[in-house]
Short mmCIF file of C-alpha atoms in Angstrom, two decimals:
data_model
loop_
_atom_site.label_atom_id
_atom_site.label_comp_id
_atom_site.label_asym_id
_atom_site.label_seq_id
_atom_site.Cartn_x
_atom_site.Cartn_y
_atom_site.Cartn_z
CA UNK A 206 3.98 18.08 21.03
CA UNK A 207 2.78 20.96 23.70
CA UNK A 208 1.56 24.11 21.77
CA UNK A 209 3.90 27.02 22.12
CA UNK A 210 2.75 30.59 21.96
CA UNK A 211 5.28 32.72 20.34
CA UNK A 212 5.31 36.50 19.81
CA UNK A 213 5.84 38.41 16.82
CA UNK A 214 9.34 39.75 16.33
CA UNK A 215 10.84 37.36 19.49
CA UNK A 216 13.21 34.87 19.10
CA UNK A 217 12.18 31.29 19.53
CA UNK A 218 14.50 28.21 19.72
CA UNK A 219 13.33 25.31 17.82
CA UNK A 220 12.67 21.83 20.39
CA UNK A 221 13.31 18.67 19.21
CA UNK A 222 10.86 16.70 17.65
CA UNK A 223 8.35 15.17 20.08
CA UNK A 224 7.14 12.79 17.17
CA UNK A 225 8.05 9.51 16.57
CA UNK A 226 7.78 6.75 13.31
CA UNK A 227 8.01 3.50 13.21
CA UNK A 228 11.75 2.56 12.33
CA UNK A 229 12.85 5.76 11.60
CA UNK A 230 14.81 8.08 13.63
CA UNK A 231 14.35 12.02 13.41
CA UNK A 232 17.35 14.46 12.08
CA UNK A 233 15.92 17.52 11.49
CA UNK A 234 12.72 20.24 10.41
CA UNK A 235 12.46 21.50 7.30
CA UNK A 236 10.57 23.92 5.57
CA UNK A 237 9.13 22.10 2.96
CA UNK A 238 7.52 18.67 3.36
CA UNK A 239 10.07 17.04 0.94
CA UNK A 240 13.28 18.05 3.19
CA UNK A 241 14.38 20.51 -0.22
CA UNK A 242 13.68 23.94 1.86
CA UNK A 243 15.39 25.80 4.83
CA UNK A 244 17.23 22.59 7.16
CA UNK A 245 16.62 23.43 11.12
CA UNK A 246 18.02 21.94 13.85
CA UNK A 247 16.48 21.35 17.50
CA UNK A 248 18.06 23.94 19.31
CA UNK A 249 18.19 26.88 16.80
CA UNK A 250 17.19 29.89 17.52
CA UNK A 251 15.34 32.37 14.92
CA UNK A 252 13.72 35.75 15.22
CA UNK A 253 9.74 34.65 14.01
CA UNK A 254 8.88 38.07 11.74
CA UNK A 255 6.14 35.50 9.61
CA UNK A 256 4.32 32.38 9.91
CA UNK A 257 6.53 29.64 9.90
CA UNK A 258 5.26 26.02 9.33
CA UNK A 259 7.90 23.18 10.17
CA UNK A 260 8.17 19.11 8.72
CA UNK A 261 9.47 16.91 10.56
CA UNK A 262 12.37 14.60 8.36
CA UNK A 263 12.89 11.14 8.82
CA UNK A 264 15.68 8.88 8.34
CA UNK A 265 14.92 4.84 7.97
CA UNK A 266 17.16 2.63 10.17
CA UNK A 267 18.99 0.03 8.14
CA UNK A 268 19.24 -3.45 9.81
CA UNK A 269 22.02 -5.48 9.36
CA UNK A 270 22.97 -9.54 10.03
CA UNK A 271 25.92 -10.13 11.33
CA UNK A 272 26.93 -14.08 9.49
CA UNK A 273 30.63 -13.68 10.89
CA UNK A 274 31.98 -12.44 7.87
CA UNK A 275 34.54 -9.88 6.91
CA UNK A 276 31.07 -7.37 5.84
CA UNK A 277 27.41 -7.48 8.05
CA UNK A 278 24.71 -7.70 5.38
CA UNK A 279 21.67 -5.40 5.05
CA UNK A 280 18.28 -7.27 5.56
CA UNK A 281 16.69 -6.13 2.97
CA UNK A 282 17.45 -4.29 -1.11
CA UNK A 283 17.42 -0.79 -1.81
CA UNK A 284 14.10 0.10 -2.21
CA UNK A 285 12.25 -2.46 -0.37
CA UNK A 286 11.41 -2.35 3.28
CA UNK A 287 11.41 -5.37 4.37
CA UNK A 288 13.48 -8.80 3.11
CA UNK A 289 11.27 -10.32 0.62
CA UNK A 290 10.73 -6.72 -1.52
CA UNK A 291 12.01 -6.41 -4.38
CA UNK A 292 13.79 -3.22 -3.93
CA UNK A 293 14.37 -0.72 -6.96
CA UNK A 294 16.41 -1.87 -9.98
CA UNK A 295 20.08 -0.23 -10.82
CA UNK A 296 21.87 0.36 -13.44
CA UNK A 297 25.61 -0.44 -12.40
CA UNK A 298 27.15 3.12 -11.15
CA UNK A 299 23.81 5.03 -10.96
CA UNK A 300 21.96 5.79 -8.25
CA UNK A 301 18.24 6.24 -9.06
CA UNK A 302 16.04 4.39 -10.55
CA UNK A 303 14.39 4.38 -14.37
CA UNK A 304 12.10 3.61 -16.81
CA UNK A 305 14.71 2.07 -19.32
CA UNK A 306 17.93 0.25 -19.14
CA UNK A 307 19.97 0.11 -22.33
CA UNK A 308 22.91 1.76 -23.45
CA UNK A 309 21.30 4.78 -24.65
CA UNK A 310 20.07 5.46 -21.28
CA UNK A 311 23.21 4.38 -19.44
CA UNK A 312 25.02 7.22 -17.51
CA UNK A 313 28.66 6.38 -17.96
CA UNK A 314 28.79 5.70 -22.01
CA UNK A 315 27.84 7.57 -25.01
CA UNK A 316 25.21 5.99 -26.44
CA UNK A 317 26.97 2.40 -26.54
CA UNK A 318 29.39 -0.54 -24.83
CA UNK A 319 32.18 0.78 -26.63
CA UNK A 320 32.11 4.24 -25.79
CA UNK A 321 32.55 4.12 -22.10
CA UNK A 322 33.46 7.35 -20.44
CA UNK A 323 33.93 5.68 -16.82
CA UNK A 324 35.23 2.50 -15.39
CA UNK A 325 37.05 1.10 -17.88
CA UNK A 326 40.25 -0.33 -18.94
CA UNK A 327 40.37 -0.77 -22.09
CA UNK A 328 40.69 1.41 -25.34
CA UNK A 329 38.22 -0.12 -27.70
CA UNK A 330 35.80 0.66 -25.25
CA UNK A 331 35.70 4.26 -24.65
CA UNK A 332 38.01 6.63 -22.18
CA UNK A 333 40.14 4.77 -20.51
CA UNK A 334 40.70 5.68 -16.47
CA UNK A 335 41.22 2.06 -15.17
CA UNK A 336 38.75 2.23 -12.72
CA UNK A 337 38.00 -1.20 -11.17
CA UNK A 338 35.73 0.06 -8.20
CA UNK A 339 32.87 2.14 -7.89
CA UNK A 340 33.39 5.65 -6.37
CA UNK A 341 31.41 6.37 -3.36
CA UNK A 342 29.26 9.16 -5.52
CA UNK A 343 28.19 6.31 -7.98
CA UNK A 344 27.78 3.45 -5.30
CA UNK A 345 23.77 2.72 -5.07
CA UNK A 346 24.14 1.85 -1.35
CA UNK A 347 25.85 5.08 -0.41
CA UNK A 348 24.02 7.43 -2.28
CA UNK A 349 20.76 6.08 -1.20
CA UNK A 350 21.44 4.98 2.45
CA UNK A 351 24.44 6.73 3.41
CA UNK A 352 26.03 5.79 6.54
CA UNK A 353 28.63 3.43 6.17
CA UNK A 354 26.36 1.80 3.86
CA UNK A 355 28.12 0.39 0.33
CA UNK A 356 27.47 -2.13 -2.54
CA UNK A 357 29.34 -5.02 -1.79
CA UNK A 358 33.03 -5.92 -3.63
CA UNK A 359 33.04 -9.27 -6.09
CA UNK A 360 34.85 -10.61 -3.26
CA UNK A 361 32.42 -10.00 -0.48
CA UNK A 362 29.73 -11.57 -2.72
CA UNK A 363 31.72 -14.45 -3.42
CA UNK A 364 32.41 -15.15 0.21
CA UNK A 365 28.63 -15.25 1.04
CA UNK A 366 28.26 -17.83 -2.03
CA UNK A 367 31.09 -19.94 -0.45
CA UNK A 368 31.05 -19.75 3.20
CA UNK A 369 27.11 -19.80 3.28
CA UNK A 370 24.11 -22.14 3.17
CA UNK A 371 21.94 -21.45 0.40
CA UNK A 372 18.75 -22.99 0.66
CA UNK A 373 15.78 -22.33 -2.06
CA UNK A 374 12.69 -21.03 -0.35
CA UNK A 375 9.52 -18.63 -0.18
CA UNK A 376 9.30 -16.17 2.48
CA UNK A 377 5.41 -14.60 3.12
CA UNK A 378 4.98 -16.37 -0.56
CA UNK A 379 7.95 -14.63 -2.14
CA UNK A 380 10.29 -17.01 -3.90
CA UNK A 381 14.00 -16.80 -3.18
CA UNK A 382 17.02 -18.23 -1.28
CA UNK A 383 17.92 -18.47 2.08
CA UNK A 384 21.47 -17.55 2.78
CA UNK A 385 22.37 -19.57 6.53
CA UNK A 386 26.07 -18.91 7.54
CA UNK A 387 28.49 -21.73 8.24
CA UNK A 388 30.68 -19.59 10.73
CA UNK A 389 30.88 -21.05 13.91
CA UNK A 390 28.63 -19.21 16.39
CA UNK A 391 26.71 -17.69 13.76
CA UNK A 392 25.31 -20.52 11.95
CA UNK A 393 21.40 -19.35 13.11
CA UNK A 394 21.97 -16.07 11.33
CA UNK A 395 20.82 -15.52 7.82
CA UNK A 396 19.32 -13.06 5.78
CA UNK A 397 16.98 -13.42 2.75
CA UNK A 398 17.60 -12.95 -1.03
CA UNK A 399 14.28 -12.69 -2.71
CA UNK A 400 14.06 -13.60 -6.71
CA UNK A 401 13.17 -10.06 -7.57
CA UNK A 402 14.46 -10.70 -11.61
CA UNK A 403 16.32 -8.08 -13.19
CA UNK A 404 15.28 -5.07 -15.69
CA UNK A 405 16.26 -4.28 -19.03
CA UNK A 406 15.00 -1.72 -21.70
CA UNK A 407 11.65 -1.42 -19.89
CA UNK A 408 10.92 -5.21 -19.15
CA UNK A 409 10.80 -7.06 -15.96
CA UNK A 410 12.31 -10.09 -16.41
CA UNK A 411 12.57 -13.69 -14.34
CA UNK A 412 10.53 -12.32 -11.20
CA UNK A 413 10.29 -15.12 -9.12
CA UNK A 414 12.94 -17.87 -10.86
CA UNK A 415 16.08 -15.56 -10.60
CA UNK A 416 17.95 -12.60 -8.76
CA UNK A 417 20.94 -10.65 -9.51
CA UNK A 418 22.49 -8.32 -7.20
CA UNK A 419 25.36 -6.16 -8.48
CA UNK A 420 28.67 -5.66 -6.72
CA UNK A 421 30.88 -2.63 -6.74
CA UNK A 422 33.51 -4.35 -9.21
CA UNK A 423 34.09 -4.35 -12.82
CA UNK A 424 34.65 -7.19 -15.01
CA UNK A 425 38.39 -6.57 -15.75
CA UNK A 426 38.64 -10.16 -16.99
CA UNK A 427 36.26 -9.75 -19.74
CA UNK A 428 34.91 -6.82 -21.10
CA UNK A 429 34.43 -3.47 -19.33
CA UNK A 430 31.13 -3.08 -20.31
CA UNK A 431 30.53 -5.91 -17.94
CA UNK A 432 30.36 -6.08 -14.27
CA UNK A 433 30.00 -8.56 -11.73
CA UNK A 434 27.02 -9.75 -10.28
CA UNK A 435 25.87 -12.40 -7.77
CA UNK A 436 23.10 -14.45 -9.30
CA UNK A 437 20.78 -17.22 -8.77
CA UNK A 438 18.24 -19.09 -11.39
CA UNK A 439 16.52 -22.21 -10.48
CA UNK A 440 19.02 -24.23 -8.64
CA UNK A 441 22.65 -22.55 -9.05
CA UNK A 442 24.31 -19.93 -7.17
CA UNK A 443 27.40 -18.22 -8.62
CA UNK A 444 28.55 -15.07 -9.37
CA UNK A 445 29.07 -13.62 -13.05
CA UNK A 446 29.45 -10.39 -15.36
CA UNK A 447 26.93 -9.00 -17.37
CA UNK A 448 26.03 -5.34 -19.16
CA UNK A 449 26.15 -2.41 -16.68
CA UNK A 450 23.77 -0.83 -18.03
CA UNK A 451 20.99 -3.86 -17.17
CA UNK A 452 18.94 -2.86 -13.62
CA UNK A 453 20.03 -4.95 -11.13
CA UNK A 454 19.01 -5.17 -7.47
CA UNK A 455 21.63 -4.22 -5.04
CA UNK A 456 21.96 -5.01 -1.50
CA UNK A 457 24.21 -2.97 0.30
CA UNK A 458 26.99 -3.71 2.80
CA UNK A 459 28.57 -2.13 5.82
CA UNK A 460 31.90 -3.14 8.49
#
């Protein structure tokens, strides 16, 4: 960007950013490097009584596949950059990643599967609000990404089990499944589900033989503590519930 020469005690209104990164788009300055200072937008105008030093924040674009479905798919997990990362690993209804996944580290019980104090149904399992569907605030996707960006319902993963090709297959030597859809005038799109395993207490677990993406739903027909999941281990695809408090990969969803 051109050097500007700007006097003490004059106003100065702030350019746009002349920068660019690769796959990222701009949205503001800030004050402090991480983005947690004083926000400024391009056209702003500020009276410059001290020396002021400006970052430049960055938003990654999110790519999507259209397969002709009722939801586009993101390209690649949370966490990863590109389709064969593995992403970060959630608990279901948290939004960050951690060290340890068990119950006494989950966010929405009190120490156990049984005392629940969100999404849940049923008495003998903790506060009962008969929530079947993750909020926005505890949705991975839209926490992280924002946009129109969202984990994906039970049924949305079920339709890309069922009106999809899945074919087992390594991408730039990472093991996982090819997902081809069967729509008609969409059957060269796909997008790529790597075998990233899963996470629980502090163990990785089944890199490379098995993934498991979590969807926004509970598991109402089961237990509460459970939620539902689309999974893949050697050479079955289905969908399934498991503990919430497990880390999971998620990959998000938008219209």
């Amino acid at each position: 960007m051109a050097v500007d020469t700007v006097y003490y005690g004059h106003d100065y209104t702030i350019k746009a950013c002349g920068y660019t990164k690769k796959n990222c788009v701009n949205t503001q300055w800030n004050t402090s490097a991480d983005g947690k200072g004083a926000p400024f937008k391009a056209g702003h105008s500020l009276r410059l009584d001290r020396n002021l030093v400006l970052y430049a924040q960055w938003t990654m674009l999110r790519e999507y596949v259209d397969l002709g479905l009722s939801v586009k798919w993101a390209t690649c997990n949370i966490g990863a950059t590109k389709p064969e990362g593995y992403g970060d690993y959630f608990a279901w209804g948290e939004t960050k990643p951690k060290s340890t996944y068990n119950w006494s580290t989950y966010k929405w019980c009190d120490g156990s599967k049984t005392t629940l104090t969100k999404y849940n149904t049923k008495s003998d399992y903790g506060y009962v609000d008969n929530k079947t569907e993750l909020e926005a605030s505890d949705d991975a996707a839209s926490v992280n990404w924002g946009g129109n960006w969202r984990m994906p319902t039970q049924a949305e993963q079920d339709e890309l089990r069922t009106e999809c090709t899945w074919t087992k297959t390594t991408q730039n030597g990472v093991t996982g499944y090819k997902v081809t859809s069967n729509k008609a005038g969409y059957t060269d799109k796909y997008i790529f589900l790597p075998a990233a395993g899963c996470r629980s207490y502090s163990d990785l677990e089944y890199v490379g033989s098995g993934g498991y993406f979590w969807s926004s739903s509970l598991g109402t027909s089961f237990y509460p503590s459970d939620a539902c999941y689309l999974r893949f281990y050697l050479d079955e695809v289905a969908w399934s519930y498991y503990d919430r408090c497990d880390g999971f990969s998620v990959r998000p969803v938008c219209p």
